[in-house]
Coordinates of C-alpha atoms and ligand atoms in Angstrom, one line a residue:
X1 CA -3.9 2.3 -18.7
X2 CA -1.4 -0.2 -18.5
X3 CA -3.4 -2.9 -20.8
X4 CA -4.0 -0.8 -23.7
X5 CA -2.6 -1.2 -27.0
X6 CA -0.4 1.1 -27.9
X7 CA 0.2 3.1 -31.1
X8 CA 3.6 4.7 -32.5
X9 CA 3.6 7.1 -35.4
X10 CA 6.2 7.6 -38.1
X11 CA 8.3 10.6 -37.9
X12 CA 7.5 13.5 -39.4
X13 CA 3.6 12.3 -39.0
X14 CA 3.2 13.6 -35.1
X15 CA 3.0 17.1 -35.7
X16 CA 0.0 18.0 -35.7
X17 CA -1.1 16.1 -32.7
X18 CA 1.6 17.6 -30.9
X19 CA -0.3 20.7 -31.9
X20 CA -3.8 19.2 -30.1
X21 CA -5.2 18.4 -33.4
X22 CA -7.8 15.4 -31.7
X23 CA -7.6 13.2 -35.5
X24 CA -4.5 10.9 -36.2
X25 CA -5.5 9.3 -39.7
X26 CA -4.6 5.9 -40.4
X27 CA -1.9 6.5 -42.7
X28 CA -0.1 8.7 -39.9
X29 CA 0.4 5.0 -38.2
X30 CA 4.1 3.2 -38.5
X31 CA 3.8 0.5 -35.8
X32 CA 1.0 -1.2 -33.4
X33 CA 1.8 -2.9 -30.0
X34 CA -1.0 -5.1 -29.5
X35 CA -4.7 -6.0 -30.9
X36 CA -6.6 -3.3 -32.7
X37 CA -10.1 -3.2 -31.4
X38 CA -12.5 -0.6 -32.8
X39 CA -13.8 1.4 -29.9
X40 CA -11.0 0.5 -27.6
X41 CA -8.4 3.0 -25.9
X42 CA -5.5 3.3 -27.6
X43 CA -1.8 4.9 -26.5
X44 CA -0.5 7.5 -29.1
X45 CA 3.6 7.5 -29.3
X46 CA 5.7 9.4 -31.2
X47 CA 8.5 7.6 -33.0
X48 CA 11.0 8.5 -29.9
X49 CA 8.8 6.7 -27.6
X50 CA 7.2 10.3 -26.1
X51 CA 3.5 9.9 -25.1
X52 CA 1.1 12.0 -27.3
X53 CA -2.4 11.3 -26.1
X54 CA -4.7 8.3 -26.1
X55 CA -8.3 8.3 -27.6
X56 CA -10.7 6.1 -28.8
X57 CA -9.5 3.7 -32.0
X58 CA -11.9 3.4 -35.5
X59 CA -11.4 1.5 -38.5
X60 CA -11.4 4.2 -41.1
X61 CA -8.8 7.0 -42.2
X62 CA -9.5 9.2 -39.0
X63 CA -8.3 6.4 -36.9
X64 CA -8.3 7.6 -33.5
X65 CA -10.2 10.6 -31.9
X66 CA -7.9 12.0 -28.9
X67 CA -9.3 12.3 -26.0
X68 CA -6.5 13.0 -23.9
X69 CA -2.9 14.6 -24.5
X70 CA -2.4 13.4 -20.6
X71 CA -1.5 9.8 -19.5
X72 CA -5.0 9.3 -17.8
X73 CA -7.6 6.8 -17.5
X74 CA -11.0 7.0 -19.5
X75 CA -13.1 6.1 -16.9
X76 CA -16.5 7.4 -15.4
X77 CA -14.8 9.7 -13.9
X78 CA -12.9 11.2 -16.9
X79 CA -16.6 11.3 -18.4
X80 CA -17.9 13.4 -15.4
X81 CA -15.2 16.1 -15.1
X82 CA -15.4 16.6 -19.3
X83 CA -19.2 17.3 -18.8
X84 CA -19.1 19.3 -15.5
X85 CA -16.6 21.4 -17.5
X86 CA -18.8 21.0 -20.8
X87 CA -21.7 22.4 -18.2
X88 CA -19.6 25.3 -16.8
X89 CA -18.5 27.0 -19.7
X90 CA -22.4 27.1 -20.9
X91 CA -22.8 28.5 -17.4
X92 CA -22.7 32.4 -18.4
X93 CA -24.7 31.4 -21.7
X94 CA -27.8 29.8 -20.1
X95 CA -27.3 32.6 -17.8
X96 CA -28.1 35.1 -20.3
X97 CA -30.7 33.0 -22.7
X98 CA -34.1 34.4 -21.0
X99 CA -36.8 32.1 -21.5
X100 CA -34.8 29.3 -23.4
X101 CA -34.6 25.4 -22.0
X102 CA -32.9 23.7 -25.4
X103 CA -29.1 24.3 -25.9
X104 CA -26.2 21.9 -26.7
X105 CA -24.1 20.7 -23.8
X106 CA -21.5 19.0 -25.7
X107 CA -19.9 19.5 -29.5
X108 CA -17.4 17.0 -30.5
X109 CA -13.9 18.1 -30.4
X110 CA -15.3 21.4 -29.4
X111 CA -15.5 20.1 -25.8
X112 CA -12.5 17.5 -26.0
X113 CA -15.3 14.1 -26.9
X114 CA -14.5 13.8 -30.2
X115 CA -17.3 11.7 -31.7
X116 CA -20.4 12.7 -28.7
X117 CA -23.0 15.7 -29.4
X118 CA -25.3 16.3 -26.6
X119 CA -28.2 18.1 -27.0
X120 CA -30.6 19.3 -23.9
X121 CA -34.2 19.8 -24.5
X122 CA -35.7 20.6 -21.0
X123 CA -35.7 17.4 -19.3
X124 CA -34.5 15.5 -22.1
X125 CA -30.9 14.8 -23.4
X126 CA -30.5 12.9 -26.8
X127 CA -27.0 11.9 -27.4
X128 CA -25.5 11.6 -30.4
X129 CA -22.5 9.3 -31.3
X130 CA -20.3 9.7 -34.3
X131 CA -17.5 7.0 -33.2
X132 CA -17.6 3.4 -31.6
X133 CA -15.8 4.4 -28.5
X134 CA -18.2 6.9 -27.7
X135 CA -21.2 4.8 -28.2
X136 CA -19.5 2.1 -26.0
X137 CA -18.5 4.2 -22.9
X138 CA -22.5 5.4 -23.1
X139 CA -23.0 4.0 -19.8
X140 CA -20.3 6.6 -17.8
X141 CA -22.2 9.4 -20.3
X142 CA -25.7 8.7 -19.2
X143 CA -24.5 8.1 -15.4
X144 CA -22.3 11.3 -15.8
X145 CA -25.5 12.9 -16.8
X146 CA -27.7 11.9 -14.2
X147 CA -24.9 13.1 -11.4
X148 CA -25.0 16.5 -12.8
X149 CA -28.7 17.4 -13.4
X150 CA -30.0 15.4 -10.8
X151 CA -34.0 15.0 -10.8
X152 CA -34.3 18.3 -13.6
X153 CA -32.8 15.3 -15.8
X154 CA -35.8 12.6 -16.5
X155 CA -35.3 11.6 -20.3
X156 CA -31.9 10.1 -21.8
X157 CA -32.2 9.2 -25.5
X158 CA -29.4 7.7 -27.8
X159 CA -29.8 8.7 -31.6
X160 CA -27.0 6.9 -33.0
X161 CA -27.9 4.9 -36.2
X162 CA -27.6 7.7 -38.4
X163 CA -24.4 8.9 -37.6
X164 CA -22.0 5.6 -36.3
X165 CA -20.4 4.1 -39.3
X166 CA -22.5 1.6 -41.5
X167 CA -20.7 -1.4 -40.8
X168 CA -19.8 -1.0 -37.1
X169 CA -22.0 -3.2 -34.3
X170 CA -24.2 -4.4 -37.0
X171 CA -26.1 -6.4 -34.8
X172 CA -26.8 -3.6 -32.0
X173 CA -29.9 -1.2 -31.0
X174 CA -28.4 2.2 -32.0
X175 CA -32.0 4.4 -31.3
X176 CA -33.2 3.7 -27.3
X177 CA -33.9 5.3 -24.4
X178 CA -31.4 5.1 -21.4
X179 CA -33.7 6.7 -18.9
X180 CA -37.6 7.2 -19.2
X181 CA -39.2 7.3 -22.0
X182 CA -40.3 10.6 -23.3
X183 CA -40.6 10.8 -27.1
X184 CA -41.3 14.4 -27.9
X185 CA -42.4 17.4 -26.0
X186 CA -42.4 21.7 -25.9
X187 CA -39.3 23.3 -25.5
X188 CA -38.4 27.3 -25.4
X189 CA -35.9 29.5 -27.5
X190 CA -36.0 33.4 -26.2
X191 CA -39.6 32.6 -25.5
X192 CA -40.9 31.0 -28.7
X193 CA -42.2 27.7 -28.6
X194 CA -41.3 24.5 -30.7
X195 CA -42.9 21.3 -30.7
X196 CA -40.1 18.6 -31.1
X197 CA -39.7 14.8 -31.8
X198 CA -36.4 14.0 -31.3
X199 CA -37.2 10.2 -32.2
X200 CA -38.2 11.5 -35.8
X201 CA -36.4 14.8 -35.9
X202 CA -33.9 15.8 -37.9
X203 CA -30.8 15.6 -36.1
X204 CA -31.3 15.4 -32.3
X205 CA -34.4 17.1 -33.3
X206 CA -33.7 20.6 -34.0
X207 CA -31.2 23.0 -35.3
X208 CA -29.8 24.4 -32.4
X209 CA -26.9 26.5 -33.7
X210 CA -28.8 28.9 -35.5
X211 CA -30.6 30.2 -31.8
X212 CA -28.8 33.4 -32.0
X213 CA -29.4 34.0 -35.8
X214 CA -32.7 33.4 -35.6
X215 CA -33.3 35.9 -33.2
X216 CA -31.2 38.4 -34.6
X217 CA -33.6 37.9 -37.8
X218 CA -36.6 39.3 -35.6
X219 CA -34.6 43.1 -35.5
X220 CA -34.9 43.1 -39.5
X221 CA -38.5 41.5 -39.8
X222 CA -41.1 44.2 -39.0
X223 CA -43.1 45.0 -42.1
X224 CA -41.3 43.0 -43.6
X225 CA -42.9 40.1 -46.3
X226 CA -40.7 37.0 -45.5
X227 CA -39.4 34.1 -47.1
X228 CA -37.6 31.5 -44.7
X229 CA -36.0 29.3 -47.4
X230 CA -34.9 25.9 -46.4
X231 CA -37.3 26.4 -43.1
X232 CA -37.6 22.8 -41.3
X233 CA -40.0 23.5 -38.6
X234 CA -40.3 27.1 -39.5
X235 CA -37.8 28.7 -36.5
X236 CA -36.8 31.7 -39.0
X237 CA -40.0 32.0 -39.8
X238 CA -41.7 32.2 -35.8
X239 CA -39.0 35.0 -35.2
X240 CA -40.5 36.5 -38.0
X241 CA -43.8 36.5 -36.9
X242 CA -43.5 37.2 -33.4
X243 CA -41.2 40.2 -34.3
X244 CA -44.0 42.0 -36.7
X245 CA -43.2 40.5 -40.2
X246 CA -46.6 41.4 -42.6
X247 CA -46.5 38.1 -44.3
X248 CA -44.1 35.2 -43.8
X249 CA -44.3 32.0 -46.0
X250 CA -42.1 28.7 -44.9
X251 CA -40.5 26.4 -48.2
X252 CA -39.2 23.2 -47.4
X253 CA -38.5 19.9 -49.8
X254 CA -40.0 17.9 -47.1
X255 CA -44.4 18.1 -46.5
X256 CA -42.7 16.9 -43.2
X257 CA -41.4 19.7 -42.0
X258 CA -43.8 21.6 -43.1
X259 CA -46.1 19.9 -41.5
X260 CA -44.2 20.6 -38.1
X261 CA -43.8 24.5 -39.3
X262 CA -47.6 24.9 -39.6
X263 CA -48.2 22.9 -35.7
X264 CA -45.5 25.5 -34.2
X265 CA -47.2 28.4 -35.8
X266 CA -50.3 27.1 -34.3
X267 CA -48.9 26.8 -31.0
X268 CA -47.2 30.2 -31.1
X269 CA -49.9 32.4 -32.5
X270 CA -52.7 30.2 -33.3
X271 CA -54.9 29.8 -36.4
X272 CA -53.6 32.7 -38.8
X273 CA -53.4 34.2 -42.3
X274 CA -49.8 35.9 -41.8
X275 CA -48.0 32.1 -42.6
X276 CA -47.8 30.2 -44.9
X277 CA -46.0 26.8 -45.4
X278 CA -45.2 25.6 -49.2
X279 CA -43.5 22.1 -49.6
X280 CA -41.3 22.2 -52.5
X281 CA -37.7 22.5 -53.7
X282 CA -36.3 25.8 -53.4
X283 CA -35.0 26.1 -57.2
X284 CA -38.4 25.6 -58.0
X285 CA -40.1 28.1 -55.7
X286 CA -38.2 30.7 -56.8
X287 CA -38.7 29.3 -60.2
X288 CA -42.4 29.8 -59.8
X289 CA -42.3 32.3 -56.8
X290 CA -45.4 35.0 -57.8
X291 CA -44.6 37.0 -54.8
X292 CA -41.6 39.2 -54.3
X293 CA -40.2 39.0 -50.8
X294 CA -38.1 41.6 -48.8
X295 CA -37.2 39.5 -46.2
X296 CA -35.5 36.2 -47.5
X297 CA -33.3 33.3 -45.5
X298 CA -31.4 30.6 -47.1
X299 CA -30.3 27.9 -44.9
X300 CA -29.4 25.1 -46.6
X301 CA -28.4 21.5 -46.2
X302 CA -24.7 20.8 -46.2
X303 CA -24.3 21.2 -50.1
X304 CA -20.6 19.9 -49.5
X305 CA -19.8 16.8 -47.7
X306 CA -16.2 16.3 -48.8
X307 CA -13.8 18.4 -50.4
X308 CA -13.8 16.6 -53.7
X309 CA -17.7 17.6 -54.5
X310 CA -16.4 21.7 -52.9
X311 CA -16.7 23.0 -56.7
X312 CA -20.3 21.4 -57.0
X313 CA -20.9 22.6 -53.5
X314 CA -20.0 26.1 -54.6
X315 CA -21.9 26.5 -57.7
X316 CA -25.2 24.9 -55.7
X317 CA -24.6 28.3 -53.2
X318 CA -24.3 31.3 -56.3
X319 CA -26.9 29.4 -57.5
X320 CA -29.3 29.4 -54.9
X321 CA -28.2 33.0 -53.6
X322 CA -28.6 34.3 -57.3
X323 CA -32.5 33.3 -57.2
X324 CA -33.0 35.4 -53.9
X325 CA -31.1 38.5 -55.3
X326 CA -33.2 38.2 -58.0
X327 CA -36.4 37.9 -56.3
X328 CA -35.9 40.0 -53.5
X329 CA -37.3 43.8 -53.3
X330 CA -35.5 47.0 -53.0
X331 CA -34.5 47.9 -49.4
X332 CA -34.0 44.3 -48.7
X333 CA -32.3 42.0 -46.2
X334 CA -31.1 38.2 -47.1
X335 CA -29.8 35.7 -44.8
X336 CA -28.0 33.5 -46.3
X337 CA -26.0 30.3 -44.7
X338 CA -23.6 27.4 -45.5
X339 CA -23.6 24.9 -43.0
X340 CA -21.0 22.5 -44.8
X341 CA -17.3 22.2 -43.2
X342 CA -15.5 22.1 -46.3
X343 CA -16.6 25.4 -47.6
X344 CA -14.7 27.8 -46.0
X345 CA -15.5 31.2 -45.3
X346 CA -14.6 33.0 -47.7
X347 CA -15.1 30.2 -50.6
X348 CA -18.9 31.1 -49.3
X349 CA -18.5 34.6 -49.5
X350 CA -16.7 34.4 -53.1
X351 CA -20.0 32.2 -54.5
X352 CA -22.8 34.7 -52.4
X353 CA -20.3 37.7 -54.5
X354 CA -21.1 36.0 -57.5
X355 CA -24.4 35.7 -57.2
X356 CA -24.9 39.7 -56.5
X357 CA -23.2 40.6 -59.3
X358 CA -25.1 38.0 -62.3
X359 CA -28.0 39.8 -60.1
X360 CA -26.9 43.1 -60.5
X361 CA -27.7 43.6 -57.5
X362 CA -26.3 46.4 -54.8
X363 CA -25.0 44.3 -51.5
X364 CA -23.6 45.2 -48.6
X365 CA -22.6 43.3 -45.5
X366 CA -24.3 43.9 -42.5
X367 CA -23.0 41.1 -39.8
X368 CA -21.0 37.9 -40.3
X369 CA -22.4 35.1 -38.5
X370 CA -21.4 32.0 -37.0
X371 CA -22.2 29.1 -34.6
X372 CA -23.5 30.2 -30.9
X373 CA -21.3 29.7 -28.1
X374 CA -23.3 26.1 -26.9
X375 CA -20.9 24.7 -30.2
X376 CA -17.2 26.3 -29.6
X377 CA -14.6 25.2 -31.9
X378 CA -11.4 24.2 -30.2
X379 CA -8.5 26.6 -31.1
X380 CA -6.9 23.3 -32.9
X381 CA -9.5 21.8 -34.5
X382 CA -10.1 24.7 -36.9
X383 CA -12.4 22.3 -38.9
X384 CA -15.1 22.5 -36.0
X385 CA -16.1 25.8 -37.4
X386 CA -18.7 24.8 -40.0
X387 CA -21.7 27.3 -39.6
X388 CA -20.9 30.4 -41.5
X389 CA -23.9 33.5 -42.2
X390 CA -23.9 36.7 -44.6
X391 CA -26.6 39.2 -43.5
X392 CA -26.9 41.4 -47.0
X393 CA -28.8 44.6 -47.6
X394 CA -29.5 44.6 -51.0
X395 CA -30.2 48.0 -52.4
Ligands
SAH401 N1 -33.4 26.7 -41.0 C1 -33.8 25.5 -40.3 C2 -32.8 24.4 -40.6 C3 -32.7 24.0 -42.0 S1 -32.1 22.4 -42.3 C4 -33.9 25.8 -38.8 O1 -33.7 27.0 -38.4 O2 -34.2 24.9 -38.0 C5 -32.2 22.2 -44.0 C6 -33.7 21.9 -44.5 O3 -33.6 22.0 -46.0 C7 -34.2 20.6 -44.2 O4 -35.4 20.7 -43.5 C8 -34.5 19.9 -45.5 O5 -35.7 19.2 -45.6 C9 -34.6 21.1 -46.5 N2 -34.2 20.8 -47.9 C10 -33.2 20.0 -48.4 N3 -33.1 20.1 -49.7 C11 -34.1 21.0 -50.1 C12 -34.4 21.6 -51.4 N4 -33.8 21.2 -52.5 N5 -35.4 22.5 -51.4 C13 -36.0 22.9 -50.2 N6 -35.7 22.4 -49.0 C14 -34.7 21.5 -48.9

């Protein structure tokens, strides 16, 4: 602790850390004590000298990612208790998730790592590092890891090139295998199977934090002629199917995921006329769509990836929403997602409004969705609730 360079904010700036927000941005900073190395552990003071928390130091405008608001050493040891406790408050949820071995064991500031995701996939974990620090203490994660699944832990994978900034550790592997060697493999979600590459996933992989959506989607699908919008490898869609759907049909930009869609209906139900994947662009589908569908989910990329592009962002969502009202038959059910951070709830709501009325189109709200329990949102961090769902019956 002692050796670590150490911090001080100007007044007036230490507020909201002294409120647990994990982010002090760079302009927050008045004074540094010592050299500046990204990824290091550095000492947060206020401008009376009163310790505020230490975390891991990045060059950019979030420039340290609290780990602590506790004088305390980030060591392997500090790893192991975050993920033990990471592990027990899952404990209830894996618990009660019959027949399901894929689930996130760490989210960001959701489990005090800012700047780790963990994702488990049977005997796999990939990790996922968003900040320099994180990626450098990787050895105390994996070790962690080991110490707490013991042998049911075989496969360690480190997926960070996408997500570490551009410029940091040029130089460095960012995509390897810790521990064996396992590239893809089967995993489970309330019984249905996926087929998942976690090498040349999206993501880890997969799309974890829509689990609970996705099942809920199977108590609206029988009879029902389905359109799983925005599908990736087709989870909507098997939820669908397994729960009595007539027809469902997959659309996705990428012949990629379709690809995968059409090998997980396969391995789920075998060869079959009920599905059908379509690769193309959603505006055009519906542009072109023959078929009316009574069943229709929207799940989007992040259409907002800053708050300067929000009013673009919004406009994308009535649009897209608009399309399904308009295609959708009487008696029918849309679910319809935003997955972007900067739109907040009911900015979403507002565009999906808008969309229902150029529709002319009777809507009512039948749940309000969000992220499963596997990704909590610390109390302080309110931005760690991104994932926000309409369910709509529409007359
Ligand atoms: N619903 C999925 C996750 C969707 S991720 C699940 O449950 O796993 C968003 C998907 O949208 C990606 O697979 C991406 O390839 C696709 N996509 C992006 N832009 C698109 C567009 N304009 N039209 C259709 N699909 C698009």
């Amino acid at each position: 602790m002692t050796n670590r360079t150490k911090i001080v904010l100007k007044s007036g700036k230490d507020q909201s850390v002294k409120r647990f927000h994990p982010w002090i941005f760079s302009g927050a900073i008045k004074k540094t004590y010592g050299p500046l190395v990204e990824g290091n552990v550095v000492d947060v003071y206020d401008n009376k000298d009163n310790f505020l928390g230490c975390g891991h130091y990045q060059i950019g405008s979030i420039a340290v990612r609290v780990l602590s608001f506790q004088e305390t050493d980030i060591d392997r040891q500090f790893y192991f208790n975050r993920l033990q406790t990471a592990l027990n408050i899952r404990k209830e949820l894996l618990q009660n998730m019959p027949e399901t071995d894929v689930y996130r064991l760490v989210h960001g500031e959701g489990d005090q790592l800012p700047g780790l995701i963990i994702d488990i996939y049977n005997d796999t974990a990939v990790l996922q590092m968003h900040s320099v620090g994180m990626f450098l203490a990787r050895d105390h994660i994996a070790e962690a890891l080991q110490k707490l699944y013991g042998s049911a832990l075989e496969h360690i994978y480190c997926k960070s090139s996408g997500t570490l900034p551009k410029k940091a550790l040029e130089d460095e592997q960012k995509d390897f295998f810790m521990m064996g060697d396992k590239v893809s493999g089967v995993v489970k979600e309330y019984g249905v199977k996926y087929h998942i590459n976690w090498l040349e996933g999206q993501k880890t992989g997969f799309f974890i934090d829509q689990r609970e959506n996705r099942r809920l989607l199977g108590d609206y699908a029988k009879n029902r002629v389905v359109a799983n919008v925005f599908g990736y490898t087709g989870g909507f869609s098997l939820f669908a199917m397994q729960n009595g759907a007539k027809m469902v049909h997959t659309i996705d930009s990428s012949a990629k995921a379709i690809d995968l869609t059409d090998e997980n209906v396969q391995l789920n139900f075998g060869e079959t006329t009920a599905h059908k994947g379509i690769a193309a662009d959603a505006f055009d589908f519906f542009a072109k769509a023959e078929d009316t569908y009574d069943l229709i989910v929207l799940d989007p990329p992040a259409f907002a990836k800053h708050h300067n592009v929000l009013s673009n962002a919004l406009q994308g969502y009535k649009r897209i929403n608009q399309r399904a009202f308009e295609n959708i038959g009487p008696n029918g059910v849309l679910f319809t997602f935003s997955c972007s951070q900067a739109v907040s709830p009911q900015n979403f709501r507002k565009s999906v409004f808008a969309a229902a009325a150029n529709a002319g189109r009777k809507v009512r709200i039948l749940h309000q969705l969000t992220q499963p329990a596997d990704h909590p949102i610390s109390i302080f961090h309110p931005e760690g609730e991104y994932l926000k769902g309409l369910v709509l019956h529409v007359e």
